[in-house]
Amino acid sequence: MNKLFYNAYRLYAYTVFALSLLPFYPVTALLVIHPRTRKLSTAVFWIWSMVLSLLFLIFVKKNKIKLPDEPLIIIANHTSYLDIFLMYQILPMRHIVFMGKSEILNYPLIKTYFKFLHIPVNRSDKRQAAQSMLQAKRKLEEGWSIVIFPEGGIPDHQAPKMLNFKPGAFVMAQKNKVAILPLTLKNHYKLLAEPQNVKASSRPGMAEVHIHELVPAKEIRASEIEQLAAQLRGVIESKL
């Protein structure tokens, strides 16, 4: 019975998500296409996130922490598609963009957001990867915070076990003299599994998040990249 419920709920959730794109797409697409209105899209994405939470019956439970009003590199473990749209509730009204795989540019509708707002990365092409780092630098200068999942994707059927972190987020923070905010997404994998993972649980509930202390830019500049990546992976893993 549990398996039947999980699969029915998962089908419901992904269907609702796909259908929700239709009413929100015209407004968000117009906002992200034009540089002057891009930051206004943050409020619309927050509303979209809240609507989906109500329809999914999944709500965010997090600790409170005072954060500076400046661009940050935000890193987190990655176990579910919930990680993305709930980020607008985890860090409400903060102007955020995501850095993710360039394959997302092939997804209908979503590709518009990713092309004009977010930062696609093609790790197999060094030239394009370098261009992504330059794009990230410009975003930080414009006042955007950048969300990166340093594992490089959702680990296949092994959540909450984490993969080793790739160095990109830490190199970016060091070069641009930006602080890093680590997040632990504790149980998203239990609430909404990937569509093809038919054996995993999917259900309504509380999405539990731990917001860690900010790692200041000064500390990052003084650290070795590999050491910093391993240290922050341990910090995130400590709350799983």
PDB file of C-alpha atoms in Angstrom:
ATOM      1  CA  MET A   1       0.000   0.000   0.000  1.00  0.00           C
ATOM      2  CA  ASN A   2       2.866   2.376   0.817  1.00  0.00           C
ATOM      3  CA  LYS A   3       4.441   1.823  -2.588  1.00  0.00           C
ATOM      4  CA  LEU A   4       1.094   2.485  -4.299  1.00  0.00           C
ATOM      5  CA  PHE A   5       0.644   5.715  -2.320  1.00  0.00           C
ATOM      6  CA  TYR A   6       4.224   6.849  -3.020  1.00  0.00           C
ATOM      7  CA  ASN A   7       3.843   6.376  -6.762  1.00  0.00           C
ATOM      8  CA  ALA A   8       0.404   8.019  -6.866  1.00  0.00           C
ATOM      9  CA  TYR A   9       1.673  11.001  -4.873  1.00  0.00           C
ATOM     10  CA  ARG A  10       4.791  11.309  -7.047  1.00  0.00           C
ATOM     11  CA  LEU A  11       2.659  11.286 -10.215  1.00  0.00           C
ATOM     12  CA  TYR A  12       0.361  13.910  -8.670  1.00  0.00           C
ATOM     13  CA  ALA A  13       3.269  16.152  -7.625  1.00  0.00           C
ATOM     14  CA  TYR A  14       5.044  16.132 -10.980  1.00  0.00           C
ATOM     15  CA  THR A  15       1.769  16.645 -12.836  1.00  0.00           C
ATOM     16  CA  VAL A  16       0.917  19.636 -10.646  1.00  0.00           C
ATOM     17  CA  PHE A  17       4.405  21.060 -11.156  1.00  0.00           C
ATOM     18  CA  ALA A  18       4.139  20.746 -14.951  1.00  0.00           C
ATOM     19  CA  LEU A  19       0.674  22.325 -15.010  1.00  0.00           C
ATOM     20  CA  SER A  20       1.788  25.143 -12.696  1.00  0.00           C
ATOM     21  CA  LEU A  21       4.310  26.241 -15.316  1.00  0.00           C
ATOM     22  CA  LEU A  22       1.514  27.351 -17.621  1.00  0.00           C
ATOM     23  CA  PRO A  23      -0.051  30.188 -15.570  1.00  0.00           C
ATOM     24  CA  PHE A  24       3.274  31.421 -14.142  1.00  0.00           C
ATOM     25  CA  TYR A  25       5.328  31.160 -17.334  1.00  0.00           C
ATOM     26  CA  PRO A  26       4.109  34.299 -19.202  1.00  0.00           C
ATOM     27  CA  VAL A  27       4.863  36.639 -16.284  1.00  0.00           C
ATOM     28  CA  THR A  28       8.167  35.075 -15.219  1.00  0.00           C
ATOM     29  CA  ALA A  29       9.416  34.753 -18.804  1.00  0.00           C
ATOM     30  CA  LEU A  30       8.768  38.452 -19.474  1.00  0.00           C
ATOM     31  CA  LEU A  31      10.555  39.425 -16.260  1.00  0.00           C
ATOM     32  CA  VAL A  32      13.682  37.303 -16.752  1.00  0.00           C
ATOM     33  CA  ILE A  33      14.205  38.230 -20.406  1.00  0.00           C
ATOM     34  CA  HIS A  34      14.817  41.906 -19.602  1.00  0.00           C
ATOM     35  CA  PRO A  35      17.830  42.752 -17.365  1.00  0.00           C
ATOM     36  CA  ARG A  36      16.010  45.662 -15.688  1.00  0.00           C
ATOM     37  CA  THR A  37      13.143  43.474 -14.454  1.00  0.00           C
ATOM     38  CA  ARG A  38      14.997  40.256 -13.608  1.00  0.00           C
ATOM     39  CA  LYS A  39      15.160  40.870  -9.881  1.00  0.00           C
ATOM     40  CA  LEU A  40      11.379  41.356  -9.801  1.00  0.00           C
ATOM     41  CA  SER A  41      11.088  37.678 -10.744  1.00  0.00           C
ATOM     42  CA  THR A  42      12.273  36.740  -7.223  1.00  0.00           C
ATOM     43  CA  ALA A  43       8.874  37.671  -5.760  1.00  0.00           C
ATOM     44  CA  VAL A  44       7.014  35.727  -8.461  1.00  0.00           C
ATOM     45  CA  PHE A  45       9.147  32.614  -7.920  1.00  0.00           C
ATOM     46  CA  TRP A  46       8.505  32.913  -4.168  1.00  0.00           C
ATOM     47  CA  ILE A  47       4.746  32.996  -4.810  1.00  0.00           C
ATOM     48  CA  TRP A  48       5.070  30.026  -7.164  1.00  0.00           C
ATOM     49  CA  SER A  49       7.014  28.127  -4.495  1.00  0.00           C
ATOM     50  CA  MET A  50       4.335  28.884  -1.881  1.00  0.00           C
ATOM     51  CA  VAL A  51       1.532  27.743  -4.208  1.00  0.00           C
ATOM     52  CA  LEU A  52       3.337  24.472  -4.936  1.00  0.00           C
ATOM     53  CA  SER A  53       3.916  23.910  -1.215  1.00  0.00           C
ATOM     54  CA  LEU A  54       0.203  24.256  -0.544  1.00  0.00           C
ATOM     55  CA  LEU A  55      -0.702  21.895  -3.376  1.00  0.00           C
ATOM     56  CA  PHE A  56       1.977  19.363  -2.388  1.00  0.00           C
ATOM     57  CA  LEU A  57       1.269  19.762   1.356  1.00  0.00           C
ATOM     58  CA  ILE A  58       5.023  20.126   1.842  1.00  0.00           C
ATOM     59  CA  PHE A  59       6.165  22.985   4.069  1.00  0.00           C
ATOM     60  CA  VAL A  60       9.583  24.286   5.117  1.00  0.00           C
ATOM     61  CA  LYS A  61      10.879  23.947   8.664  1.00  0.00           C
ATOM     62  CA  LYS A  62      14.178  25.778   9.230  1.00  0.00           C
ATOM     63  CA  ASN A  63      16.277  27.461  11.895  1.00  0.00           C
ATOM     64  CA  LYS A  64      16.642  31.236  11.882  1.00  0.00           C
ATOM     65  CA  ILE A  65      19.934  32.974  11.175  1.00  0.00           C
ATOM     66  CA  LYS A  66      20.746  36.601  10.432  1.00  0.00           C
ATOM     67  CA  LEU A  67      22.407  36.965   7.029  1.00  0.00           C
ATOM     68  CA  PRO A  68      24.111  40.002   5.518  1.00  0.00           C
ATOM     69  CA  ASP A  69      22.444  41.780   2.619  1.00  0.00           C
ATOM     70  CA  GLU A  70      25.191  40.937   0.134  1.00  0.00           C
ATOM     71  CA  PRO A  71      25.804  38.339  -2.604  1.00  0.00           C
ATOM     72  CA  LEU A  72      26.665  34.871  -1.286  1.00  0.00           C
ATOM     73  CA  ILE A  73      27.665  31.497  -2.645  1.00  0.00           C
ATOM     74  CA  ILE A  74      25.032  29.083  -1.294  1.00  0.00           C
ATOM     75  CA  ILE A  75      25.907  25.385  -1.224  1.00  0.00           C
ATOM     76  CA  ALA A  76      23.760  22.398  -0.243  1.00  0.00           C
ATOM     77  CA  ASN A  77      23.439  18.660  -0.606  1.00  0.00           C
ATOM     78  CA  HIS A  78      21.171  17.636  -3.490  1.00  0.00           C
ATOM     79  CA  THR A  79      18.637  14.814  -3.146  1.00  0.00           C
ATOM     80  CA  SER A  80      15.388  15.984  -4.744  1.00  0.00           C
ATOM     81  CA  TYR A  81      13.852  18.444  -7.187  1.00  0.00           C
ATOM     82  CA  LEU A  82      12.289  19.987  -4.079  1.00  0.00           C
ATOM     83  CA  ASP A  83      15.726  21.435  -3.320  1.00  0.00           C
ATOM     84  CA  ILE A  84      15.311  23.914  -6.157  1.00  0.00           C
ATOM     85  CA  PHE A  85      11.844  25.399  -5.825  1.00  0.00           C
ATOM     86  CA  LEU A  86      11.881  25.357  -2.000  1.00  0.00           C
ATOM     87  CA  MET A  87      15.049  27.475  -2.034  1.00  0.00           C
ATOM     88  CA  TYR A  88      12.824  30.524  -2.562  1.00  0.00           C
ATOM     89  CA  GLN A  89      11.228  29.805   0.830  1.00  0.00           C
ATOM     90  CA  ILE A  90      14.431  28.795   2.582  1.00  0.00           C
ATOM     91  CA  LEU A  91      15.950  32.171   1.647  1.00  0.00           C
ATOM     92  CA  PRO A  92      12.876  34.321   0.963  1.00  0.00           C
ATOM     93  CA  MET A  93      13.267  37.466  -1.131  1.00  0.00           C
ATOM     94  CA  ARG A  94      17.015  36.925  -1.598  1.00  0.00           C
ATOM     95  CA  HIS A  95      17.892  37.335  -5.259  1.00  0.00           C
ATOM     96  CA  ILE A  96      19.213  33.895  -6.187  1.00  0.00           C
ATOM     97  CA  VAL A  97      20.292  32.175  -9.366  1.00  0.00           C
ATOM     98  CA  PHE A  98      21.173  28.527  -9.801  1.00  0.00           C
ATOM     99  CA  MET A  99      24.288  27.115 -11.398  1.00  0.00           C
ATOM    100  CA  GLY A 100      23.459  23.763 -12.999  1.00  0.00           C
ATOM    101  CA  LYS A 101      24.002  21.356 -15.837  1.00  0.00           C
ATOM    102  CA  SER A 102      23.510  22.740 -19.349  1.00  0.00           C
ATOM    103  CA  GLU A 103      21.164  19.850 -20.229  1.00  0.00           C
ATOM    104  CA  ILE A 104      18.394  21.869 -18.541  1.00  0.00           C
ATOM    105  CA  LEU A 105      18.438  24.097 -21.639  1.00  0.00           C
ATOM    106  CA  ASN A 106      16.652  21.210 -23.402  1.00  0.00           C
ATOM    107  CA  TYR A 107      13.665  21.246 -21.018  1.00  0.00           C
ATOM    108  CA  PRO A 108      10.532  22.953 -22.423  1.00  0.00           C
ATOM    109  CA  LEU A 109       9.607  26.271 -20.747  1.00  0.00           C
ATOM    110  CA  ILE A 110      12.200  25.888 -17.974  1.00  0.00           C
ATOM    111  CA  LYS A 111      14.935  26.523 -20.539  1.00  0.00           C
ATOM    112  CA  THR A 112      13.789  30.164 -20.788  1.00  0.00           C
ATOM    113  CA  TYR A 113      14.524  30.744 -17.106  1.00  0.00           C
ATOM    114  CA  PHE A 114      17.824  28.968 -17.326  1.00  0.00           C
ATOM    115  CA  LYS A 115      18.976  30.793 -20.432  1.00  0.00           C
ATOM    116  CA  PHE A 116      18.194  34.317 -19.242  1.00  0.00           C
ATOM    117  CA  LEU A 117      18.392  34.077 -15.446  1.00  0.00           C
ATOM    118  CA  HIS A 118      20.477  31.126 -14.281  1.00  0.00           C
ATOM    119  CA  ILE A 119      23.947  29.816 -15.177  1.00  0.00           C
ATOM    120  CA  PRO A 120      24.231  26.671 -17.316  1.00  0.00           C
ATOM    121  CA  VAL A 121      27.462  24.681 -16.981  1.00  0.00           C
ATOM    122  CA  ASN A 122      28.896  22.248 -19.513  1.00  0.00           C
ATOM    123  CA  ARG A 123      31.629  20.486 -17.561  1.00  0.00           C
ATOM    124  CA  SER A 124      32.751  18.461 -20.571  1.00  0.00           C
ATOM    125  CA  ASP A 125      33.774  21.642 -22.429  1.00  0.00           C
ATOM    126  CA  LYS A 126      36.525  23.626 -20.666  1.00  0.00           C
ATOM    127  CA  ARG A 127      35.845  26.754 -22.721  1.00  0.00           C
ATOM    128  CA  GLN A 128      32.137  26.782 -21.876  1.00  0.00           C
ATOM    129  CA  ALA A 129      32.916  25.983 -18.232  1.00  0.00           C
ATOM    130  CA  ALA A 130      35.211  29.034 -18.120  1.00  0.00           C
ATOM    131  CA  GLN A 131      32.447  31.165 -19.653  1.00  0.00           C
ATOM    132  CA  SER A 132      30.101  29.974 -16.892  1.00  0.00           C
ATOM    133  CA  MET A 133      32.584  31.186 -14.269  1.00  0.00           C
ATOM    134  CA  LEU A 134      32.711  34.607 -15.950  1.00  0.00           C
ATOM    135  CA  GLN A 135      28.911  34.700 -16.035  1.00  0.00           C
ATOM    136  CA  ALA A 136      28.846  33.852 -12.329  1.00  0.00           C
ATOM    137  CA  LYS A 137      31.269  36.711 -11.619  1.00  0.00           C
ATOM    138  CA  ARG A 138      28.945  39.146 -13.411  1.00  0.00           C
ATOM    139  CA  LYS A 139      25.928  37.835 -11.476  1.00  0.00           C
ATOM    140  CA  LEU A 140      27.710  38.388  -8.165  1.00  0.00           C
ATOM    141  CA  GLU A 141      28.660  41.909  -9.223  1.00  0.00           C
ATOM    142  CA  GLU A 142      24.992  42.573 -10.062  1.00  0.00           C
ATOM    143  CA  GLY A 143      23.971  41.550  -6.544  1.00  0.00           C
ATOM    144  CA  TRP A 144      22.768  37.989  -7.134  1.00  0.00           C
ATOM    145  CA  SER A 145      23.549  35.115  -4.768  1.00  0.00           C
ATOM    146  CA  ILE A 146      24.475  31.870  -6.529  1.00  0.00           C
ATOM    147  CA  VAL A 147      23.119  28.476  -5.480  1.00  0.00           C
ATOM    148  CA  ILE A 148      25.370  25.519  -6.306  1.00  0.00           C
ATOM    149  CA  PHE A 149      24.974  21.841  -5.480  1.00  0.00           C
ATOM    150  CA  PRO A 150      28.672  20.839  -5.266  1.00  0.00           C
ATOM    151  CA  GLU A 151      27.975  17.127  -5.722  1.00  0.00           C
ATOM    152  CA  GLY A 152      27.221  17.939  -9.373  1.00  0.00           C
ATOM    153  CA  GLY A 153      23.735  16.392  -9.391  1.00  0.00           C
ATOM    154  CA  ILE A 154      21.382  14.139  -7.461  1.00  0.00           C
ATOM    155  CA  PRO A 155      23.227  10.951  -6.392  1.00  0.00           C
ATOM    156  CA  ASP A 156      21.558   7.888  -7.897  1.00  0.00           C
ATOM    157  CA  HIS A 157      19.400   6.085  -5.318  1.00  0.00           C
ATOM    158  CA  GLN A 158      21.790   6.568  -2.405  1.00  0.00           C
ATOM    159  CA  ALA A 159      20.380   9.548  -0.504  1.00  0.00           C
ATOM    160  CA  PRO A 160      21.158  10.820   2.049  1.00  0.00           C
ATOM    161  CA  LYS A 161      24.707   9.579   1.397  1.00  0.00           C
ATOM    162  CA  MET A 162      26.655  12.401  -0.214  1.00  0.00           C
ATOM    163  CA  LEU A 163      29.169  12.422  -3.061  1.00  0.00           C
ATOM    164  CA  ASN A 164      32.490  14.248  -2.838  1.00  0.00           C
ATOM    165  CA  PHE A 165      32.221  17.939  -3.638  1.00  0.00           C
ATOM    166  CA  LYS A 166      33.481  19.362  -6.905  1.00  0.00           C
ATOM    167  CA  PRO A 167      35.747  22.419  -6.509  1.00  0.00           C
ATOM    168  CA  GLY A 168      33.848  24.974  -8.640  1.00  0.00           C
ATOM    169  CA  ALA A 169      31.840  26.659  -5.858  1.00  0.00           C
ATOM    170  CA  PHE A 170      34.910  27.113  -3.677  1.00  0.00           C
ATOM    171  CA  VAL A 171      37.106  28.414  -6.486  1.00  0.00           C
ATOM    172  CA  MET A 172      34.356  30.894  -7.359  1.00  0.00           C
ATOM    173  CA  ALA A 173      34.021  32.097  -3.759  1.00  0.00           C
ATOM    174  CA  GLN A 174      37.776  32.474  -3.399  1.00  0.00           C
ATOM    175  CA  LYS A 175      38.310  34.351  -6.669  1.00  0.00           C
ATOM    176  CA  ASN A 176      35.374  36.706  -6.121  1.00  0.00           C
ATOM    177  CA  LYS A 177      35.983  37.215  -2.379  1.00  0.00           C
ATOM    178  CA  VAL A 178      32.460  36.113  -1.463  1.00  0.00           C
ATOM    179  CA  ALA A 179      31.238  34.319   1.671  1.00  0.00           C
ATOM    180  CA  ILE A 180      29.770  30.808   1.520  1.00  0.00           C
ATOM    181  CA  LEU A 181      26.479  29.805   3.148  1.00  0.00           C
ATOM    182  CA  PRO A 182      26.152  26.018   3.695  1.00  0.00           C
ATOM    183  CA  LEU A 183      22.694  24.437   3.934  1.00  0.00           C
ATOM    184  CA  THR A 184      21.718  20.924   4.948  1.00  0.00           C
ATOM    185  CA  LEU A 185      18.530  19.706   3.244  1.00  0.00           C
ATOM    186  CA  LYS A 186      17.733  16.971   5.733  1.00  0.00           C
ATOM    187  CA  ASN A 187      14.845  14.946   4.352  1.00  0.00           C
ATOM    188  CA  HIS A 188      13.795  16.220   0.913  1.00  0.00           C
ATOM    189  CA  TYR A 189      14.580  12.803  -0.583  1.00  0.00           C
ATOM    190  CA  LYS A 190      11.868  11.276   1.639  1.00  0.00           C
ATOM    191  CA  LEU A 191       9.233  13.754   0.448  1.00  0.00           C
ATOM    192  CA  LEU A 192       9.709  13.757  -3.330  1.00  0.00           C
ATOM    193  CA  ALA A 193      11.903  11.242  -5.117  1.00  0.00           C
ATOM    194  CA  GLU A 194      12.896  11.448  -8.767  1.00  0.00           C
ATOM    195  CA  PRO A 195      10.134  10.307 -11.170  1.00  0.00           C
ATOM    196  CA  GLN A 196      11.961   7.139 -12.222  1.00  0.00           C
ATOM    197  CA  ASN A 197      12.757   6.024  -8.659  1.00  0.00           C
ATOM    198  CA  VAL A 198       9.562   4.016  -8.135  1.00  0.00           C
ATOM    199  CA  LYS A 199      10.737   2.328  -4.920  1.00  0.00           C
ATOM    200  CA  ALA A 200      11.518   5.535  -3.012  1.00  0.00           C
ATOM    201  CA  SER A 201       9.132   7.288  -0.656  1.00  0.00           C
ATOM    202  CA  SER A 202       7.189  10.381  -1.738  1.00  0.00           C
ATOM    203  CA  ARG A 203       4.654  11.996   0.560  1.00  0.00           C
ATOM    204  CA  PRO A 204       3.460  15.245   2.160  1.00  0.00           C
ATOM    205  CA  GLY A 205       5.353  16.505   5.198  1.00  0.00           C
ATOM    206  CA  MET A 206       7.806  19.042   6.606  1.00  0.00           C
ATOM    207  CA  ALA A 207      10.927  19.782   4.552  1.00  0.00           C
ATOM    208  CA  GLU A 208      13.583  20.158   7.238  1.00  0.00           C
ATOM    209  CA  VAL A 209      16.475  22.522   6.552  1.00  0.00           C
ATOM    210  CA  HIS A 210      19.457  23.543   8.656  1.00  0.00           C
ATOM    211  CA  ILE A 211      21.085  26.866   7.777  1.00  0.00           C
ATOM    212  CA  HIS A 212      24.697  26.818   8.962  1.00  0.00           C
ATOM    213  CA  GLU A 213      26.885  29.721  10.008  1.00  0.00           C
ATOM    214  CA  LEU A 214      28.290  31.803   7.180  1.00  0.00           C
ATOM    215  CA  VAL A 215      31.901  31.099   6.169  1.00  0.00           C
ATOM    216  CA  PRO A 216      33.454  34.548   5.726  1.00  0.00           C
ATOM    217  CA  ALA A 217      35.346  35.510   2.577  1.00  0.00           C
ATOM    218  CA  LYS A 218      38.509  36.136   4.613  1.00  0.00           C
ATOM    219  CA  GLU A 219      38.525  32.547   5.893  1.00  0.00           C
ATOM    220  CA  ILE A 220      37.870  31.203   2.390  1.00  0.00           C
ATOM    221  CA  ARG A 221      40.800  33.164   0.911  1.00  0.00           C
ATOM    222  CA  ALA A 222      43.131  31.642   3.500  1.00  0.00           C
ATOM    223  CA  SER A 223      42.008  28.049   2.804  1.00  0.00           C
ATOM    224  CA  GLU A 224      43.143  25.405   0.337  1.00  0.00           C
ATOM    225  CA  ILE A 225      40.329  24.513  -2.081  1.00  0.00           C
ATOM    226  CA  GLU A 226      40.384  20.749  -1.430  1.00  0.00           C
ATOM    227  CA  GLN A 227      40.518  21.268   2.316  1.00  0.00           C
ATOM    228  CA  LEU A 228      37.660  23.776   2.200  1.00  0.00           C
ATOM    229  CA  ALA A 229      35.492  21.468   0.070  1.00  0.00           C
ATOM    230  CA  ALA A 230      36.051  18.542   2.444  1.00  0.00           C
ATOM    231  CA  GLN A 231      35.455  20.721   5.514  1.00  0.00           C
ATOM    232  CA  LEU A 232      32.121  22.113   4.269  1.00  0.00           C
ATOM    233  CA  ARG A 233      30.987  18.708   3.048  1.00  0.00           C
ATOM    234  CA  GLY A 234      31.510  17.543   6.643  1.00  0.00           C
ATOM    235  CA  VAL A 235      29.566  20.531   7.977  1.00  0.00           C
ATOM    236  CA  ILE A 236      26.574  19.779   5.729  1.00  0.00           C
ATOM    237  CA  GLU A 237      26.735  16.036   6.412  1.00  0.00           C
ATOM    238  CA  SER A 238      26.802  16.612  10.192  1.00  0.00           C
ATOM    239  CA  LYS A 239      23.092  17.551  10.185  1.00  0.00           C
ATOM    240  CA  LEU A 240      21.862  14.657   8.031  1.00  0.00           C
TER     241      LEU A 240
END
